[in-house]
Tab-separated table of C-alpha atoms in Angstrom:
chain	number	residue	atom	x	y	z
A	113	UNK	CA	42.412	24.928	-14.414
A	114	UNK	CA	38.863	25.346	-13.704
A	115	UNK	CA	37.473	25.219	-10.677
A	116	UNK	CA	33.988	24.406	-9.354
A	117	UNK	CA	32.050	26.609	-7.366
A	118	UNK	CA	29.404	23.800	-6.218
A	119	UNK	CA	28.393	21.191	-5.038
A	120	UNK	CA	31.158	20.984	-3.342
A	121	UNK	CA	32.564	24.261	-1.549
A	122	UNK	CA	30.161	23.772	1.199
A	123	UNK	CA	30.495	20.308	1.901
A	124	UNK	CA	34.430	20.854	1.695
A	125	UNK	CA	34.179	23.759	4.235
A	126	UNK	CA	32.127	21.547	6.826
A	127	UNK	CA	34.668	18.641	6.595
A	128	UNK	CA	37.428	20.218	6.621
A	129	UNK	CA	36.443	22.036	9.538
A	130	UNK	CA	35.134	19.044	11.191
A	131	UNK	CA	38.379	17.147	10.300
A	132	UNK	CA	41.122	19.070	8.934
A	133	UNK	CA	42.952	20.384	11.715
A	134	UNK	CA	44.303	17.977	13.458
A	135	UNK	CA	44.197	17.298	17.838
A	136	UNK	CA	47.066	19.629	18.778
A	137	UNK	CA	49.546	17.583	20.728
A	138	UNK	CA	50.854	19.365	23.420
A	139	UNK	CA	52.622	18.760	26.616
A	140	UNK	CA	51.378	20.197	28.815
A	141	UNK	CA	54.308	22.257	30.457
A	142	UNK	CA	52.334	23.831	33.317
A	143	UNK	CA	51.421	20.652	34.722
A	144	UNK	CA	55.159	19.605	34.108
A	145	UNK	CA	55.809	21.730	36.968
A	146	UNK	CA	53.652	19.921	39.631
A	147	UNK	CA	55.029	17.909	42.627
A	148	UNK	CA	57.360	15.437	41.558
A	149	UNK	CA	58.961	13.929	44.443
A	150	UNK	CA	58.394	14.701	48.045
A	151	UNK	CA	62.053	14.590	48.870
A	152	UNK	CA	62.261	18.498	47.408
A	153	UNK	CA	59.734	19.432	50.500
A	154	UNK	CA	59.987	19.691	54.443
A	155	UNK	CA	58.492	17.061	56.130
A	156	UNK	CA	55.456	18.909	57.226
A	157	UNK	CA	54.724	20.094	53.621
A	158	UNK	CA	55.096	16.857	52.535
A	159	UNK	CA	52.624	14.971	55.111
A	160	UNK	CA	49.802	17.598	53.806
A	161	UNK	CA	50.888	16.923	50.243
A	162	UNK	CA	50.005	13.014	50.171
A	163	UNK	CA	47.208	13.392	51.631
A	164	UNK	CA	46.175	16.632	49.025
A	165	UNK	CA	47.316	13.601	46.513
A	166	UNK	CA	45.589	10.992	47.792
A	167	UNK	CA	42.429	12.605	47.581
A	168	UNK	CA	43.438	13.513	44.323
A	169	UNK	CA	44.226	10.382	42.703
A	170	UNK	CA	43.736	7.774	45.022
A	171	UNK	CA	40.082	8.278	46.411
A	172	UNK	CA	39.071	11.387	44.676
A	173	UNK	CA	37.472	13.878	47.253
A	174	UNK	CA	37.586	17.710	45.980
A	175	UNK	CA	36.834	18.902	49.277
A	176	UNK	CA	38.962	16.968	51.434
A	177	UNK	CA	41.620	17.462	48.463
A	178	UNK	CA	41.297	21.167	48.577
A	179	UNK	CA	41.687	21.165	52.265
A	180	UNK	CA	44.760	19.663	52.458
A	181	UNK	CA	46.341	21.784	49.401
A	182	UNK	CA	45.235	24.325	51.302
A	183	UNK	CA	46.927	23.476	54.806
A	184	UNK	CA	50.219	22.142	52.544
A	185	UNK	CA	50.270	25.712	51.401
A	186	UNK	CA	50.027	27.519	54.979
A	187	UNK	CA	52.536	25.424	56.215
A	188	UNK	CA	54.804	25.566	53.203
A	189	UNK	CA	54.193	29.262	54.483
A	190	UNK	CA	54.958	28.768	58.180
A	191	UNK	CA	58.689	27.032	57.309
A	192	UNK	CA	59.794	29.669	55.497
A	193	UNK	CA	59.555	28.197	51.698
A	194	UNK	CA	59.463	30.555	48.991
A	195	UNK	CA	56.539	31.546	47.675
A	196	UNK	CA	57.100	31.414	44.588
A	197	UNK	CA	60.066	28.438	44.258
A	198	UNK	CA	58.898	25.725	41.960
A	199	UNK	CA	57.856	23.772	44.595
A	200	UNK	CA	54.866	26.009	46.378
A	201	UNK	CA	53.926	27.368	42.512
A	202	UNK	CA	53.903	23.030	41.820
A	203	UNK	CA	51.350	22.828	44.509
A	204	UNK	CA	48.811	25.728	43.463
A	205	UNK	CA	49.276	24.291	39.966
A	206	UNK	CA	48.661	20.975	40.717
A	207	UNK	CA	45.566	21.901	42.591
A	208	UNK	CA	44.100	23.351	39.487
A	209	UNK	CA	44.944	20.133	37.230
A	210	UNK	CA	42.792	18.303	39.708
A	211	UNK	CA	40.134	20.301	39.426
A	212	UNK	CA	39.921	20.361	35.492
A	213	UNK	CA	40.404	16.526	36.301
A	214	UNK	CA	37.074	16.603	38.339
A	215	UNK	CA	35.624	18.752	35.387
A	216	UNK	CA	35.569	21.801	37.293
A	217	UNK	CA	37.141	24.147	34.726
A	218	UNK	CA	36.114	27.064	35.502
A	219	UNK	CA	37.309	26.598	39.281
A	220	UNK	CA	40.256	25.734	37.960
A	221	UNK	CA	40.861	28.685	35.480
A	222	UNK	CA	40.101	30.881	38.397
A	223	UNK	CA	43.129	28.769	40.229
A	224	UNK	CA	45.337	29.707	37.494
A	225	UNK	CA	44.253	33.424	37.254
A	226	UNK	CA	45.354	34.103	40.448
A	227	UNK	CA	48.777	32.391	40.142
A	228	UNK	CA	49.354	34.252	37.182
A	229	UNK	CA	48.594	37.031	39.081
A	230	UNK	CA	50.358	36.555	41.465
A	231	UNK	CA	53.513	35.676	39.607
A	232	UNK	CA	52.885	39.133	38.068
A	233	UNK	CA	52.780	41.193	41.078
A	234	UNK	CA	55.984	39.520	42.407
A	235	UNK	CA	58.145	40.263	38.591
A	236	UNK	CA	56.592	43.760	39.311
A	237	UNK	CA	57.393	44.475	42.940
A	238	UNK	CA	60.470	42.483	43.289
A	239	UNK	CA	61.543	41.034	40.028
A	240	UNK	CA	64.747	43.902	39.349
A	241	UNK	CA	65.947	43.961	42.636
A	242	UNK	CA	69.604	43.011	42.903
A	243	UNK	CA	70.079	39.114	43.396
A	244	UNK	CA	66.587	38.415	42.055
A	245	UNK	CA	67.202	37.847	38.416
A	246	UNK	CA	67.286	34.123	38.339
A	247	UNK	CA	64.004	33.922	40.371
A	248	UNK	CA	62.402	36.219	37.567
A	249	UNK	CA	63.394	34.118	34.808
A	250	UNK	CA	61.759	30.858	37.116
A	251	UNK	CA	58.877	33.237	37.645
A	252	UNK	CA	58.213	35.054	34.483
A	253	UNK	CA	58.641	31.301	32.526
A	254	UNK	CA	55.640	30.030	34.745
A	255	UNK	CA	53.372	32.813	33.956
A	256	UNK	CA	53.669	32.607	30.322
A	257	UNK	CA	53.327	28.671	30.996
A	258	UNK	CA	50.669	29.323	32.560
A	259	UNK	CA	48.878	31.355	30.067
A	260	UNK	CA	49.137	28.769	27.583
A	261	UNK	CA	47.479	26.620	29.897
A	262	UNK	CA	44.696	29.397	30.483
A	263	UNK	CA	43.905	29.466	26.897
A	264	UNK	CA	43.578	26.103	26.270
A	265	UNK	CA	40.713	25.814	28.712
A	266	UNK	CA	39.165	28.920	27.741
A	267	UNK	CA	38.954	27.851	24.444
A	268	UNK	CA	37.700	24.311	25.390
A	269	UNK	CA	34.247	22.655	24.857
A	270	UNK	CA	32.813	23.273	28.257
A	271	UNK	CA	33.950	26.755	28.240
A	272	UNK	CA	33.943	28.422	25.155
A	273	UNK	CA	35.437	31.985	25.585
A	274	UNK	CA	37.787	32.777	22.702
A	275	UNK	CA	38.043	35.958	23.829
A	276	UNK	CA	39.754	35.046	26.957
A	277	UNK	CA	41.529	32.609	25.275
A	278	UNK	CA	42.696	34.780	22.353
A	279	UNK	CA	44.019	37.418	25.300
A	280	UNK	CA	45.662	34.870	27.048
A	281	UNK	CA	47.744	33.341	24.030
A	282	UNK	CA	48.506	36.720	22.892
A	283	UNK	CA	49.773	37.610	26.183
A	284	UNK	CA	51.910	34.365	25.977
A	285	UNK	CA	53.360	34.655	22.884
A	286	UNK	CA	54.036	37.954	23.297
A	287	UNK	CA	55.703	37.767	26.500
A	288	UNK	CA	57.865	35.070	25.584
A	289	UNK	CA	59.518	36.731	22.688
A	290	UNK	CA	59.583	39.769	24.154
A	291	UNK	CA	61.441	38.237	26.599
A	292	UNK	CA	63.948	36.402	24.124
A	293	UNK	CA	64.690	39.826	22.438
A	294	UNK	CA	65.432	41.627	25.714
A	295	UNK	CA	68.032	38.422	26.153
A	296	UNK	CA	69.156	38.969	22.758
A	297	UNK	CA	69.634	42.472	22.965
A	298	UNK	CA	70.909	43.185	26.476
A	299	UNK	CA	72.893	40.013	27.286
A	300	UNK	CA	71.846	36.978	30.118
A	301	UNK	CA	72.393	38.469	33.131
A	302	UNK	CA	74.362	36.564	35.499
A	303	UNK	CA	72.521	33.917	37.310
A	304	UNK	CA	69.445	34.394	34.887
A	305	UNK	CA	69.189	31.195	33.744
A	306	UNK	CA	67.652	29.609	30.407
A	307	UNK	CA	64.855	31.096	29.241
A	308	UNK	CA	61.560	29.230	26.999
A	309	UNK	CA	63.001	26.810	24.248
A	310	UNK	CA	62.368	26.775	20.746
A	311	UNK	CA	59.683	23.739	21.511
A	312	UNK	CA	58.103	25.882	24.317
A	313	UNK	CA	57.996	28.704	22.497
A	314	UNK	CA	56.860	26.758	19.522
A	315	UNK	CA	53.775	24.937	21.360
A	316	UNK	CA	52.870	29.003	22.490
A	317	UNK	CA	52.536	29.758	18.871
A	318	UNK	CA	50.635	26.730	17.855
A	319	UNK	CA	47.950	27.162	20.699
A	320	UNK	CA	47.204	30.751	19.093
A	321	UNK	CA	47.167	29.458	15.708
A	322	UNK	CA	44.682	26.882	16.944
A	323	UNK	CA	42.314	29.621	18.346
A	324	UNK	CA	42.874	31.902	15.519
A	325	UNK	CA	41.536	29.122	13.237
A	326	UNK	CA	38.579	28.376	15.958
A	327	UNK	CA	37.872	32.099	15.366
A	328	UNK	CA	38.212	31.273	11.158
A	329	UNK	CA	40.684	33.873	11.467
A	330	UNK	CA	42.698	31.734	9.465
A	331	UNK	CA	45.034	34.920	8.038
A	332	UNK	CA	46.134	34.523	11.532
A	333	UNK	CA	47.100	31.418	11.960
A	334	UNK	CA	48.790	30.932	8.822
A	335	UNK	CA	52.078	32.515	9.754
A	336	UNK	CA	52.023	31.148	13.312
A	337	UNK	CA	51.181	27.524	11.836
A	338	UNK	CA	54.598	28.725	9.410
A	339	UNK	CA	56.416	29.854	12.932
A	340	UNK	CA	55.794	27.074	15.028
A	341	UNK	CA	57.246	24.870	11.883
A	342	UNK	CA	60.401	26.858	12.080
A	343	UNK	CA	61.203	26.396	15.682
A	344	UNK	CA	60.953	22.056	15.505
A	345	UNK	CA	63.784	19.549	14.341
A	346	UNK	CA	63.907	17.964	11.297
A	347	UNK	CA	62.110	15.098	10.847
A	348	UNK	CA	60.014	15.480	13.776
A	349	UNK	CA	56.472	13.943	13.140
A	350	UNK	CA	54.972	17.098	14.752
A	351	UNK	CA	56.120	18.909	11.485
A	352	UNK	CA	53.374	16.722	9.599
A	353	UNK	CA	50.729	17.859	12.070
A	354	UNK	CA	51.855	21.471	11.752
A	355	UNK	CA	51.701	21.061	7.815
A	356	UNK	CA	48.730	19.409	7.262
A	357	UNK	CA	46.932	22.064	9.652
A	358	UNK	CA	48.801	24.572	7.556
A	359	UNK	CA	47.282	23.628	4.640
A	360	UNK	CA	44.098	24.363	5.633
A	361	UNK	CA	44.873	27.429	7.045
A	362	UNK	CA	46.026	28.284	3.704
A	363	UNK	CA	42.901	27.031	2.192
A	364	UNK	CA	40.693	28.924	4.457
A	365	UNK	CA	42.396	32.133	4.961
A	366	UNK	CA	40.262	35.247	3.939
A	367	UNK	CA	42.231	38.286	4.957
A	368	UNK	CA	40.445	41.644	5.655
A	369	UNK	CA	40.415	43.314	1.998
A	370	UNK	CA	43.565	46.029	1.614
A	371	UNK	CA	43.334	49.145	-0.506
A	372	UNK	CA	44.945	48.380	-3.867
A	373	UNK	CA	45.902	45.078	-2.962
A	374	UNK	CA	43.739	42.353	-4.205
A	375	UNK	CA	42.971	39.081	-2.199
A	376	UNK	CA	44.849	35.967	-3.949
A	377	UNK	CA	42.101	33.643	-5.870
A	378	UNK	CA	40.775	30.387	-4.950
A	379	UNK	CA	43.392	28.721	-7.184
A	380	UNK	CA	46.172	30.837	-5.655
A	381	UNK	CA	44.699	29.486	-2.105
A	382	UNK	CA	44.366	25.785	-3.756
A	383	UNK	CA	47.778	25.550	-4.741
A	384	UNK	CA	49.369	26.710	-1.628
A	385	UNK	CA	47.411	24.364	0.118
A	386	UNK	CA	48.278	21.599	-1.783
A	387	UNK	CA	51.806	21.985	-1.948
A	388	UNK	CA	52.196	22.092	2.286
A	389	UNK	CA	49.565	19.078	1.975
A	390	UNK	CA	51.922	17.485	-0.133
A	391	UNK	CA	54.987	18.423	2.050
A	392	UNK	CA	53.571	16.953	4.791
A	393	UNK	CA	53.189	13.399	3.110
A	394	UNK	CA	56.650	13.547	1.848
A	395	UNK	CA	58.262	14.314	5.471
A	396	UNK	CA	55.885	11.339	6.798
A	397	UNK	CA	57.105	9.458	4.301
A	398	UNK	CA	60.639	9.862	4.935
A	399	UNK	CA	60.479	9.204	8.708
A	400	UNK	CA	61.362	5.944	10.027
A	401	UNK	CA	60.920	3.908	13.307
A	402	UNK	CA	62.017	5.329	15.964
A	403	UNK	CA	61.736	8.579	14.984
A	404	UNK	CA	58.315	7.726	13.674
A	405	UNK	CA	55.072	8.448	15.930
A	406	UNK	CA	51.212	7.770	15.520
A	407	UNK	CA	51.740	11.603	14.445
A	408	UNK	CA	53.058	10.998	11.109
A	409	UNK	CA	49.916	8.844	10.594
A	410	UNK	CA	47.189	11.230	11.545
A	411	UNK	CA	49.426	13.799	9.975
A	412	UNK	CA	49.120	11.863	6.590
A	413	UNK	CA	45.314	11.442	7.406
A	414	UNK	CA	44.366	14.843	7.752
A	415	UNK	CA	46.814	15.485	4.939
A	416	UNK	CA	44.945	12.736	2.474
A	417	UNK	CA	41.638	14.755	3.435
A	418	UNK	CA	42.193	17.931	2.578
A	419	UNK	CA	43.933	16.769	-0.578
A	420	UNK	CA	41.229	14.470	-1.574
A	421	UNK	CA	38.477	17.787	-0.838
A	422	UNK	CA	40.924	19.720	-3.035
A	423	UNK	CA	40.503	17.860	-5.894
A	424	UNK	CA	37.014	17.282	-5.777
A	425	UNK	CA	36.897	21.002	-5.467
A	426	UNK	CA	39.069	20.770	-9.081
A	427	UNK	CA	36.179	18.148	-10.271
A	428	UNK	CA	38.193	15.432	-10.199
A	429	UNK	CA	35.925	12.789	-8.300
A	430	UNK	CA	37.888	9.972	-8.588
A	431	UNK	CA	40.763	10.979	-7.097
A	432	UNK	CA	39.086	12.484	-4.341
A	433	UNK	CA	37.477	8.729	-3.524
A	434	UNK	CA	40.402	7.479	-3.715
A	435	UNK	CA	42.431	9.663	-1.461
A	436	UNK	CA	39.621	9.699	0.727
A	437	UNK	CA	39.924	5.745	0.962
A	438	UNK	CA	43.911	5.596	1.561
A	439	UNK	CA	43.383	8.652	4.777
A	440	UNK	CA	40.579	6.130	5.932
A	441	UNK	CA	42.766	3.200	5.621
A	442	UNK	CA	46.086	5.382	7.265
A	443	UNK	CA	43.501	6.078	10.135
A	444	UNK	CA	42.599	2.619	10.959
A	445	UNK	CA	46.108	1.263	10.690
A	446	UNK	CA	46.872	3.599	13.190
A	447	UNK	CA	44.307	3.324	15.672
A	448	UNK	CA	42.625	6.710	15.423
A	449	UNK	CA	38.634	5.487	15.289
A	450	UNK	CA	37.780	9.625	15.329
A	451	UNK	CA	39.701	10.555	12.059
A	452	UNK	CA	38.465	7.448	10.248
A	453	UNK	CA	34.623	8.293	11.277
A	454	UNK	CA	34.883	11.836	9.863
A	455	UNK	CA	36.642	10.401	6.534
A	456	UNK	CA	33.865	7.378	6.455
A	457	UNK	CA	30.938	9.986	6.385
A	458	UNK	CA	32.597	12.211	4.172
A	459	UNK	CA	33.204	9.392	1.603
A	460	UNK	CA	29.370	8.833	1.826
A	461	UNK	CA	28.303	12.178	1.126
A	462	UNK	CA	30.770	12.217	-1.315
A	463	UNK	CA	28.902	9.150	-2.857
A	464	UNK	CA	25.623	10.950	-2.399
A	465	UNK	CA	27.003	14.146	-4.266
A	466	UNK	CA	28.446	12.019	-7.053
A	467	UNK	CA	24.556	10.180	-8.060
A	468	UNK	CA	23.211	13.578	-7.891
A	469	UNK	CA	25.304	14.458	-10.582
């Protein structure tokens, strides 16, 4: 099989860059742990808390909301609650989703910093005293939570750190399975509790395979991509999201040269690619209502894309118009105006590229 070097590489690069990996969809477990009824807080905490919410939600005020999160915390304070119980954490947390709400990211990635901080210094100077174990599982769990949360706004349009970002995923992802080999190795102690499940942990992975491939180090996000798939159930429409963005990381990848060891060729790259591609179609294909999600579709999308640049990469126009057309067609039936856009503009440079020939 021959490959071509142009016109194409560069146009396939863009798109797929553009296109190809597809919105991670996350829940957001941090925010998970905000206030969720006011029955789990003394009366006085909870009198400053609707109003904190109120100016939240209701008639958003930052200052007037940030007043009131701050007297729900003192008092919280002055009846004894524990500073670090779900409950206070829930407030400081759900503080700092307002003010990414209100756009104020960086004031709110400074809110998070210092809970994670915080949440730090307590593991450190009281997380392996006697009696404490089950308050350092709550504990530890929010910081890497946390974390995760961290580097999604670092790494976000308004921001734009992947440094930070990259550090705080790392940390993440490092501390959580750190964590699940000290379980595996030592036993649960009693009282512990559960630690990070396999779609936590999972969603931890993904995040730093997304910033590895904002970085292009797509080496690196390969085999968390490959992780992250691992840790879902079958037949989950995530898996065709994970896939699809797999394949490109495949594609991409351009690992720092080793002695003696040669870098695969394009091919080699092409036909990995392809075949996750292709996986990815065949899981969407075999998931029905109501397992199935709008995920399988943009999965399929992104996964008709890169297979369509792939072959025009191989020469073969044709088939790249055509599977082009059907991920156009997949987007619109499922409601996702952004994907069919890109796939609209790249069928008319494709066009373009075509007559020049």
């Amino acid at each position: 099989m021959v490959l071509r070097e142009n016109p194409f590489t560069v146009s396939l690069a863009c798109f797929l860059i553009i296109f190809g990996t597809c919105s991670l969809v996350y829940t957001n477990y941090v925010y998970s742990v905000s206030v969720k009824t006011f029955q789990a807080f003394p009366e006085p905490v909870a009198i400053k808390l609707r109003r904190a919410l109120w100016f939240s939600n209701v008639e958003p005020d930052p200052k007037k909301a940030m007043e009131y999160y701050k007297q729900a915390l003192i008092v919280a304070d002055e009846v004894g609650m524990h500073p670090f119980s779900d409950e206070v954490i829930g407030i400081k947390i759900n503080f700092a989703a307002f003010l990414e709400r209100m756009h104020q990211y960086q004031k709110s990635i400074d809110v998070l910093e210092v809970i994670k901080k915080d949440c730090l210094g307590w593991i450190e100077a009281r997380g392996e005293r006697p009696g404490n174990a089950g308050q350092r599982n709550k504990v530890l769990k929010k910081a890497v939570q946390i974390s995760v949360k961290l580097g999604e706004l670092y790494s976000g349009e308004y921001i734009m750190d992947p440094e930070n970002a990259e550090r705080s995923l790392v940390w993440a992802v490092e501390t959580a399975l750190k964590e699940q080999r000290r379980r595996e190795d030592e036993g649960v102690k009693e009282d512990e509790g559960s630690w990070m499940n396999d779609e936590e942990n999972g969603a931890a992975m993904e995040s730093l395979a997304e910033n590895y491939s904002s970085q292009k180090k797509h080496y690196l996000s390969a085999p968390l991509y490959l992780q992250s798939l691992s840790l879902l159930p079958p037949n989950s429409c995530h898996a065709v999201i994970l896939m699809s963005n797999l394949s490109l990381a495949l594609f991409l990848q351009n690992p720092p040269p080793t002695p003696h060891t040669p870098n695969p060729s394009l091919t080699q790259h092409l036909t990995l690619a392809r075949t996750w591609a292709q996986k990815a179609l065949s899981l969407a294909s075999a998931i029905q209502p109501p397992s199935r999600t709008e995920e399988c579709d943009r999965g399929c999308a992104v996964a008709m894309a890169h297979l369509a640049e792939f072959a025009a990469l191989e020469g073969n126009i044709n088939e790249a118009k055509r599977l082009l057309e059907k991920s156009a067609e997949t987007s619109r039936r499922a409601g996702w105006g952004e994907g069919e856009r890109d796939v609209e503009v790249r069928l008319k440079s494709l066009g373009k590229e075509m007559k020049v020939e």
